[in-house]
mmCIF file of C-alpha atoms in Angstrom:
data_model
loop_
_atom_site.group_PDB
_atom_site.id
_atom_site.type_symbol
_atom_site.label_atom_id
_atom_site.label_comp_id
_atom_site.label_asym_id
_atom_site.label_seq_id
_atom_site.Cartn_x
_atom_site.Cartn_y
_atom_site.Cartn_z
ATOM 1 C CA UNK U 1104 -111.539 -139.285 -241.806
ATOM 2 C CA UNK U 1105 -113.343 -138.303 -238.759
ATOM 3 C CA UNK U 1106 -110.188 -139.637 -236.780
ATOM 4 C CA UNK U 1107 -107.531 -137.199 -238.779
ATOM 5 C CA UNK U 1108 -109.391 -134.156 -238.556
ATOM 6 C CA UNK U 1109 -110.387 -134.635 -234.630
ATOM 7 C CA UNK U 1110 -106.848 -134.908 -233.935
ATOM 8 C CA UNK U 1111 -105.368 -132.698 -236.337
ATOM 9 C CA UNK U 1112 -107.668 -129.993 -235.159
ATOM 10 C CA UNK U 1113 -107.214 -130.853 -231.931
ATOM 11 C CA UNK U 1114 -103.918 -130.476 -231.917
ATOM 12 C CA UNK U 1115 -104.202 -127.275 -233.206
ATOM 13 C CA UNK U 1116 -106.763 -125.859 -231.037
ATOM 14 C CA UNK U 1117 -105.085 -126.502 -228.061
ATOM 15 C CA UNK U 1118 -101.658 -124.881 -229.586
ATOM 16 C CA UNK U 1119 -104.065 -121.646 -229.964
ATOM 17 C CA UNK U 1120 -103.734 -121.708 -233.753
ATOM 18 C CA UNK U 1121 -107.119 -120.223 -234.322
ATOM 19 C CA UNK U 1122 -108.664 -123.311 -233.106
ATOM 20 C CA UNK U 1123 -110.568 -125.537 -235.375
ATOM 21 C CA UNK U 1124 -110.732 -123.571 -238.276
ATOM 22 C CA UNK U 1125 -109.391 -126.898 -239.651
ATOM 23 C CA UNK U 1126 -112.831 -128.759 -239.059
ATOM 24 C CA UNK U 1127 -114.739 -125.834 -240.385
ATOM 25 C CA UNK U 1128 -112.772 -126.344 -243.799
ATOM 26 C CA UNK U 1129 -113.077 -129.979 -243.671
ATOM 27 C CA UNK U 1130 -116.598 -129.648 -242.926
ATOM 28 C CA UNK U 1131 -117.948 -127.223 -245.632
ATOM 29 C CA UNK U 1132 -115.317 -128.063 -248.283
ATOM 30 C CA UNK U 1133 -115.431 -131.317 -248.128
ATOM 31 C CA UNK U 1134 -118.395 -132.755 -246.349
ATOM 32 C CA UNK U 1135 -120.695 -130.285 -247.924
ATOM 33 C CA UNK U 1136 -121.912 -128.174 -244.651
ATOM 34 C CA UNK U 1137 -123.365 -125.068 -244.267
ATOM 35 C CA UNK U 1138 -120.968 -122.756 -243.323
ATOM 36 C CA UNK U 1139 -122.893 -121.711 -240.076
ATOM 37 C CA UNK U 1140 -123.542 -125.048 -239.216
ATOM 38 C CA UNK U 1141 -119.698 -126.027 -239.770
ATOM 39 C CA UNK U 1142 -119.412 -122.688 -237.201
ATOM 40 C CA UNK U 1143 -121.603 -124.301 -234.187
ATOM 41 C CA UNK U 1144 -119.809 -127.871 -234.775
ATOM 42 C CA UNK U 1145 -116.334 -126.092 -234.769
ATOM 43 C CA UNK U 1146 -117.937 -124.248 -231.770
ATOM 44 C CA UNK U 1147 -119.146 -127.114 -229.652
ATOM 45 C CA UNK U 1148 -115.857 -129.474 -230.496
ATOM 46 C CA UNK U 1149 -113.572 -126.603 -229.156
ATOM 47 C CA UNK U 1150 -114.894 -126.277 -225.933
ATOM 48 C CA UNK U 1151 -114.473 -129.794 -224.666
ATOM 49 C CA UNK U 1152 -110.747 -129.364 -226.585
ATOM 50 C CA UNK U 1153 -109.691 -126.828 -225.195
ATOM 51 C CA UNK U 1154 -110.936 -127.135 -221.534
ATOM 52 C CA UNK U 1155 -108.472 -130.168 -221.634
ATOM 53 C CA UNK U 1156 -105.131 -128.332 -223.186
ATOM 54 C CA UNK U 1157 -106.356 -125.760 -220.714
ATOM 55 C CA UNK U 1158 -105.525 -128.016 -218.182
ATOM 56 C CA UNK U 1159 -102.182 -128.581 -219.299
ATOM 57 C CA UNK U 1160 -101.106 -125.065 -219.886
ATOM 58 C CA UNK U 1161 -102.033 -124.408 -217.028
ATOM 59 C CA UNK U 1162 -99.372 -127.046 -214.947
ATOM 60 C CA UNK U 1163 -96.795 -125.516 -217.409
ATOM 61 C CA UNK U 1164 -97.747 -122.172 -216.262
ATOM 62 C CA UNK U 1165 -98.247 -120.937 -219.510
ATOM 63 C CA UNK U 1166 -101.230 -118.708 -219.078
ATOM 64 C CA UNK U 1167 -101.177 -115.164 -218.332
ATOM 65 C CA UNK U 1168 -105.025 -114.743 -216.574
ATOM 66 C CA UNK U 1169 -104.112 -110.815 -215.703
ATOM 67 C CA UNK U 1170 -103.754 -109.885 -219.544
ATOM 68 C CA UNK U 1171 -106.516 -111.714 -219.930
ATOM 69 C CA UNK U 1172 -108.616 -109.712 -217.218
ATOM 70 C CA UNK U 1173 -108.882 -106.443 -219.555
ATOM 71 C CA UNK U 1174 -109.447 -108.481 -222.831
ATOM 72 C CA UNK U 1175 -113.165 -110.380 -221.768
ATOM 73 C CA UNK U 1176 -115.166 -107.161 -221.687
ATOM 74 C CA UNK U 1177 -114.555 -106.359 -225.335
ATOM 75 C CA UNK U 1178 -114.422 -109.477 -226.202
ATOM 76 C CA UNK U 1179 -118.316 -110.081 -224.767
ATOM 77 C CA UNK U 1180 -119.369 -106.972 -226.773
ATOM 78 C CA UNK U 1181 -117.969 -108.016 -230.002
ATOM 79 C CA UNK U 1182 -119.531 -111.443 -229.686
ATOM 80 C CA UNK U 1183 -122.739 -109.503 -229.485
ATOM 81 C CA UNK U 1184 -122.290 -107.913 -232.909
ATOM 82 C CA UNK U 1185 -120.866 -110.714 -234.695
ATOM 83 C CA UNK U 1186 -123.312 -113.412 -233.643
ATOM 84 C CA UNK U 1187 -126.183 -110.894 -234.856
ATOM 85 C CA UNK U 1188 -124.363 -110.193 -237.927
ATOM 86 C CA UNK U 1189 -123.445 -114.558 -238.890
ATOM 87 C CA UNK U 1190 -127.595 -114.618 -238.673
ATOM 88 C CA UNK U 1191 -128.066 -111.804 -240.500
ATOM 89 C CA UNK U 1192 -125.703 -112.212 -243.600
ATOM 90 C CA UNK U 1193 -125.912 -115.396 -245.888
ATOM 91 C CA UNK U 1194 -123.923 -118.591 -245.514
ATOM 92 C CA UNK U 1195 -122.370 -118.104 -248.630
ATOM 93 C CA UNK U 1196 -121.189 -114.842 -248.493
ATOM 94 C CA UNK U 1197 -120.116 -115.863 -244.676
ATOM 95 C CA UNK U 1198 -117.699 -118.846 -246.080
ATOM 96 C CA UNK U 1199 -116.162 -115.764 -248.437
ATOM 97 C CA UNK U 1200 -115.975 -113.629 -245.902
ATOM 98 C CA UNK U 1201 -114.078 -116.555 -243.909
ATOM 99 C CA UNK U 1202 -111.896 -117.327 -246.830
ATOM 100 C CA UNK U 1203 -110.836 -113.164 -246.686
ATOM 101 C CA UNK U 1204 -109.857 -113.483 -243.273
ATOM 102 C CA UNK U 1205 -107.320 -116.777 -244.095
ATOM 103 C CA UNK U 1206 -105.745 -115.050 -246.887
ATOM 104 C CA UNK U 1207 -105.502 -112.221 -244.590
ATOM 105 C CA UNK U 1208 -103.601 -114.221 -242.105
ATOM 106 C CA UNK U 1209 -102.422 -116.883 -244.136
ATOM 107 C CA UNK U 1210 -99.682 -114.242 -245.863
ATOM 108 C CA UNK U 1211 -98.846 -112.872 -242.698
ATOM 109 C CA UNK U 1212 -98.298 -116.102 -241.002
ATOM 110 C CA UNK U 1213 -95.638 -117.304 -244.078
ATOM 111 C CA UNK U 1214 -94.317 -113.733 -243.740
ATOM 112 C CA UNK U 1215 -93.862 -112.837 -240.034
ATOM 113 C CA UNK U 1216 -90.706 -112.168 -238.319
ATOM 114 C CA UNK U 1217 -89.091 -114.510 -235.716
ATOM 115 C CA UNK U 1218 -90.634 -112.411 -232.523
ATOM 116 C CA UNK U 1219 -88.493 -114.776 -230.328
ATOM 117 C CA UNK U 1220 -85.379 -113.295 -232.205
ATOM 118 C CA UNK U 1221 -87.100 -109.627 -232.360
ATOM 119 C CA UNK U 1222 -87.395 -109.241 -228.574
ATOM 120 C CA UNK U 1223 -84.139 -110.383 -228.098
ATOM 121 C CA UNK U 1224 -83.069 -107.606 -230.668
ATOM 122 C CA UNK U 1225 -85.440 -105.482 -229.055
ATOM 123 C CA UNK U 1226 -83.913 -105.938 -225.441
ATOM 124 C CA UNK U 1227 -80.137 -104.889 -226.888
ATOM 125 C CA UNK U 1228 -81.210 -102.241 -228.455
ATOM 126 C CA UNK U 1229 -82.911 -100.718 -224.576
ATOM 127 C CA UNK U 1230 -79.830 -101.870 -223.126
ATOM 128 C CA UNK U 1231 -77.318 -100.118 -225.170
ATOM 129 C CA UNK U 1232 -79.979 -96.749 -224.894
ATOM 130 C CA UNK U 1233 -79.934 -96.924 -221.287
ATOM 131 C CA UNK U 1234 -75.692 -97.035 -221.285
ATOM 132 C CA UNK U 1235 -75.501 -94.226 -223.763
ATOM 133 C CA UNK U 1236 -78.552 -92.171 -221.113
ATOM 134 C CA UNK U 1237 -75.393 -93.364 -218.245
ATOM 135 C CA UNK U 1238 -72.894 -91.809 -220.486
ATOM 136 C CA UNK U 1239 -74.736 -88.421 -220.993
ATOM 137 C CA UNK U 1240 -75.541 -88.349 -217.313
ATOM 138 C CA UNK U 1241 -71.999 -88.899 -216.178
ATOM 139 C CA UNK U 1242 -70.334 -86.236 -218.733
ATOM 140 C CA UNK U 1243 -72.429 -84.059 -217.808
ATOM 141 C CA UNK X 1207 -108.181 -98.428 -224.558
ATOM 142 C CA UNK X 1208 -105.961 -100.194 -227.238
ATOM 143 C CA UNK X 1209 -107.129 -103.245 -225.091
ATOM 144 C CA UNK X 1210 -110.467 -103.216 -224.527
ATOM 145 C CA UNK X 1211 -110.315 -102.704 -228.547
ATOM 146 C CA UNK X 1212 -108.536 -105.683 -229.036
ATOM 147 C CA UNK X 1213 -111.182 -107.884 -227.409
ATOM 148 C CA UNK X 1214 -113.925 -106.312 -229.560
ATOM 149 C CA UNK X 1215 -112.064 -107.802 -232.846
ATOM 150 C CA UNK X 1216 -111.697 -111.436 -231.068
ATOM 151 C CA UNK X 1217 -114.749 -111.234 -230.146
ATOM 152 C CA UNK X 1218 -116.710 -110.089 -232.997
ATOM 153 C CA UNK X 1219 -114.523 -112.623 -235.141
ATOM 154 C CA UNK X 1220 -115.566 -115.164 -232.880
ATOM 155 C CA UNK X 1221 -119.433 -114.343 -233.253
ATOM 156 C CA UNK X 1222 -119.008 -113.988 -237.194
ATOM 157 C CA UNK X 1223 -117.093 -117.379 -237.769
ATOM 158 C CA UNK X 1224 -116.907 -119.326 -234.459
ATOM 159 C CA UNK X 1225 -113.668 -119.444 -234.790
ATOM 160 C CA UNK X 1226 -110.562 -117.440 -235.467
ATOM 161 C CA UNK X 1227 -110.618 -115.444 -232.474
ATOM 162 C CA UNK X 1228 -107.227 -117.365 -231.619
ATOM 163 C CA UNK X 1229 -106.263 -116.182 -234.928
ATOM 164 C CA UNK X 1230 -106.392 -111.997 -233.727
ATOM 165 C CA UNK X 1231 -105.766 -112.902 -230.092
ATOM 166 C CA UNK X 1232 -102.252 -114.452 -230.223
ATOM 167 C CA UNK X 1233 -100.420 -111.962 -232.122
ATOM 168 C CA UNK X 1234 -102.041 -109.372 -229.650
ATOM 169 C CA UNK X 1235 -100.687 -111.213 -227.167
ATOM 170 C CA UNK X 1236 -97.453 -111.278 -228.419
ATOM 171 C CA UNK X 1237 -97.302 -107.760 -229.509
ATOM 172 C CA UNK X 1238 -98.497 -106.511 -225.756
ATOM 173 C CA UNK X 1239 -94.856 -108.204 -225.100
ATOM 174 C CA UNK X 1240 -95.858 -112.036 -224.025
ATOM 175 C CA UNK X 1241 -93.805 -114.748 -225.360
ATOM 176 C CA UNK X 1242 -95.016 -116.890 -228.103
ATOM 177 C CA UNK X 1243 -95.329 -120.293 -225.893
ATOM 178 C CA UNK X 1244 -97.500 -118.272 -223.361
ATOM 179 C CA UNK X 1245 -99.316 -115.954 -225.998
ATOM 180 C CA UNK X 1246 -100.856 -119.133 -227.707
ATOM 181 C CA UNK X 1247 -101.818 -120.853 -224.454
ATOM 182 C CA UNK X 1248 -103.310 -117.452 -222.937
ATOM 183 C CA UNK X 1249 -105.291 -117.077 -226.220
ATOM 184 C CA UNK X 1250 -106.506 -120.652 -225.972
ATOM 185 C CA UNK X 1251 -107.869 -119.845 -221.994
ATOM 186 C CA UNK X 1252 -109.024 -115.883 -223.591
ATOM 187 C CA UNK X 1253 -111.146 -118.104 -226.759
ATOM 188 C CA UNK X 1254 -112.805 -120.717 -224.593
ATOM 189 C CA UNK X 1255 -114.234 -117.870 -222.438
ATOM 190 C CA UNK X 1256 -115.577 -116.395 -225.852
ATOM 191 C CA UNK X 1257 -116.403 -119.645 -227.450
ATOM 192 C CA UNK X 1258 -118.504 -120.197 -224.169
ATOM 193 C CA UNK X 1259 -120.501 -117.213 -224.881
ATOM 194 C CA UNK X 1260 -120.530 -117.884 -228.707
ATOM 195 C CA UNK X 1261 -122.093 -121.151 -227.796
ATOM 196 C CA UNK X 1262 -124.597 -119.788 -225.761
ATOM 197 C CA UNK X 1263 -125.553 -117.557 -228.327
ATOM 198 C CA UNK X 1264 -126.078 -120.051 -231.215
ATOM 199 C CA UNK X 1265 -127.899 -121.867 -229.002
ATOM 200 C CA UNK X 1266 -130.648 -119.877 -228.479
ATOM 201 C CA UNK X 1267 -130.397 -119.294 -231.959
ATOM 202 C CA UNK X 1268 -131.134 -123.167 -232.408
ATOM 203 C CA UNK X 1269 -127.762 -123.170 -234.328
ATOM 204 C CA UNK X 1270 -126.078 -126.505 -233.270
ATOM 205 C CA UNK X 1271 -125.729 -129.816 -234.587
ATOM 206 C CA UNK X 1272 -124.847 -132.019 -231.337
ATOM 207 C CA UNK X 1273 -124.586 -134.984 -233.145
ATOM 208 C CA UNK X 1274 -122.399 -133.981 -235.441
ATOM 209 C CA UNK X 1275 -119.887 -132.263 -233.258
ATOM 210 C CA UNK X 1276 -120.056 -135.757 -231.391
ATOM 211 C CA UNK X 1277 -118.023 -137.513 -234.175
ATOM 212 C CA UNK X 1278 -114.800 -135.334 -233.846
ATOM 213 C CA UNK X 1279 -114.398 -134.851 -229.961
ATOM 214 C CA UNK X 1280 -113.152 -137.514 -228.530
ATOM 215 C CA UNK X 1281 -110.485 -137.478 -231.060
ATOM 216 C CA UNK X 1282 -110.120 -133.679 -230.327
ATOM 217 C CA UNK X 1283 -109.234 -134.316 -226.971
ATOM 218 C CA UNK X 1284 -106.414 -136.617 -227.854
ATOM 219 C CA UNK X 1285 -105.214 -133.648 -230.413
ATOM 220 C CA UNK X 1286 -105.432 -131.725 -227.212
ATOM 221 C CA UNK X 1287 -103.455 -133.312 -225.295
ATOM 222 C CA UNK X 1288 -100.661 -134.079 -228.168
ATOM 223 C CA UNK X 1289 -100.797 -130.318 -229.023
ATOM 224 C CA UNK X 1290 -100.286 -129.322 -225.418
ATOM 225 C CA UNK X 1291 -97.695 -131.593 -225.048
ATOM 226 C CA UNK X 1292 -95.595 -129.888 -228.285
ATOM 227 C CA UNK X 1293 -96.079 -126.491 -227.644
ATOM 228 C CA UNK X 1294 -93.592 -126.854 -224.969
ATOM 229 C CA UNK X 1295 -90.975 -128.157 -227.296
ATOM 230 C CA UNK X 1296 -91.335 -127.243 -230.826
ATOM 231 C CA UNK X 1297 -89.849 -124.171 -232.509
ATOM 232 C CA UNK X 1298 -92.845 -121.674 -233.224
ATOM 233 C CA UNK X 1299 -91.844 -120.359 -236.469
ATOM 234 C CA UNK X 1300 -91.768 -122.757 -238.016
ATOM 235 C CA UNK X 1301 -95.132 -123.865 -237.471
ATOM 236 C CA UNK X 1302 -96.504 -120.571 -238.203
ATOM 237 C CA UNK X 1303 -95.265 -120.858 -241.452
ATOM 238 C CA UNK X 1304 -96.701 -124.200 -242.082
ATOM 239 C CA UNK X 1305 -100.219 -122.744 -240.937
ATOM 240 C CA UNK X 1306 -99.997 -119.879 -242.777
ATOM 241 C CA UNK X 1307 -99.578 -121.931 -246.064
ATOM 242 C CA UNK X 1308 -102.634 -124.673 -244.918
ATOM 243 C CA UNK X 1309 -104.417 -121.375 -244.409
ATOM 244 C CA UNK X 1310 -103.883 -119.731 -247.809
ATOM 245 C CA UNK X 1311 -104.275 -123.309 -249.768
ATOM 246 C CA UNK X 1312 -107.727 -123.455 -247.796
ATOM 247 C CA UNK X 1313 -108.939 -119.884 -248.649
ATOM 248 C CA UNK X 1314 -107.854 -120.414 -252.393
ATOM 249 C CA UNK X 1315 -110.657 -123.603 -252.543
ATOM 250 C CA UNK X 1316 -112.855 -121.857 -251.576
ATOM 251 C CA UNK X 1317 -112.983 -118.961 -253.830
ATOM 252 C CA UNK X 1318 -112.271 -121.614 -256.497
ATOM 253 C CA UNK X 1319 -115.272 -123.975 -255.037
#
């Protein structure tokens, strides 16, 4: 068991799925861990994970390190806050809390829009605004 | 502004649940006007930085279990490197969808449990 969910949340990790959240059901659902132990495992799996699918993304060119530039500052602060809170809340309540967030992104997962097929859509509709601008311009 | 607000919410989801800061991070990404392939590998690179610090964190809050994490990383890695390997060729909605329904399913047992 061990086996399947390594590599199944493996796999997802390193697609940047919401990385392991996988193991952390596995673990507390099924193995019977604390949720803020299940936290630390997911935490301590992902790092070696990802460092390696970093790797890779990184010979496809996939990552963009200037968006990233502006994001780490915020993101430092609200690590502050919510590693105070996880000790400060109990594990029960926690795993709800966790549950919230996956119905929260669970429906809008099954329910996005193609954004592939959006931007395209998007892009038309900036080109044809920029001829009709042309148009104006030259009439007048 | 809208940025440095964005990082907050990864951030403080990753410090809540030590995970799910991919979750909040890729369609950020995406809706800042990255494409999906790179939005999901960006957040990966964005959520180790955090995870980093997480870690650090739980560990001085003697949070860990070592030996349990042991169990699952080496196959991890492989996952890694499969996962890596697909997000160059597989369509991305349709894989949303299927983790948006393993998501829900998962949240439902647990309210249930």
């Amino acid at each position: 068991m061990e086996i399947i969910i390594g590599l199944l949340s493996g796999i997802a990790a390193s697609m940047g799925f919401g990385g392991g959240f996988i193991l952390i059901i596995y673990l507390t659902a099924f193995a019977g861990v604390e949720q803020i132990t299940a936290q630390g495992v997911n935490l301590l799996f992902f790092l070696p994970t990802a460092l390696v699918s970093l790797v890779i993304h990184q010979k496809n060119k996939l990552i963009q390190w200037k968006k990233l530039l502006y994001l780490i500052p915020g993101g430092l602060l609200g690590i502050a806050v919510g590693t105070w809170l996880s000790s400060n809340i109990q594990t029960d309540f926690l795993q709800k809390l966790f549950a919230s967030l996956l119905i929260f992104v669970g429906t809008k997962e099954i329910f996005h829009k193609n954004s592939e097929k959006h931007l395209t859509k998007q892009k038309q509709s900036n080109i044809i605004k920029t001829l009709k601008c042309d148009d104006r311009e030259k009439s007048s | 502004m809208k940025k440095h607000l964005m990082g907050v919410i990864c951030g403080l989801l990753n410090g809540l649940f030590g995970s799910g800061g991919g979750i909040a991070a890729v369609p950020m990404l995406e809706s800042s006007g990255i494409e999906p392939r790179k939005s999901h590998a960006t957040s990966v690179a964005f959520i180790f930085i955090l995870s980093t610090a997480t870690t650090i964190s739980y560990l001085l809050g003697d949070k860990l279990d070592f030996n349990m994490a042991a169990a699952y990383i080496p196959y991890g890695i492989i996952g890694a490197v499969i996962g890596a390997f697909f997000l160059k060729k597989v369509p991305n909605s349709v894989l949303r969808r299927i983790f948006g329904a393993v998501m829900l399913a998962a949240a439902i047992r647990i309210f249930l449990k």
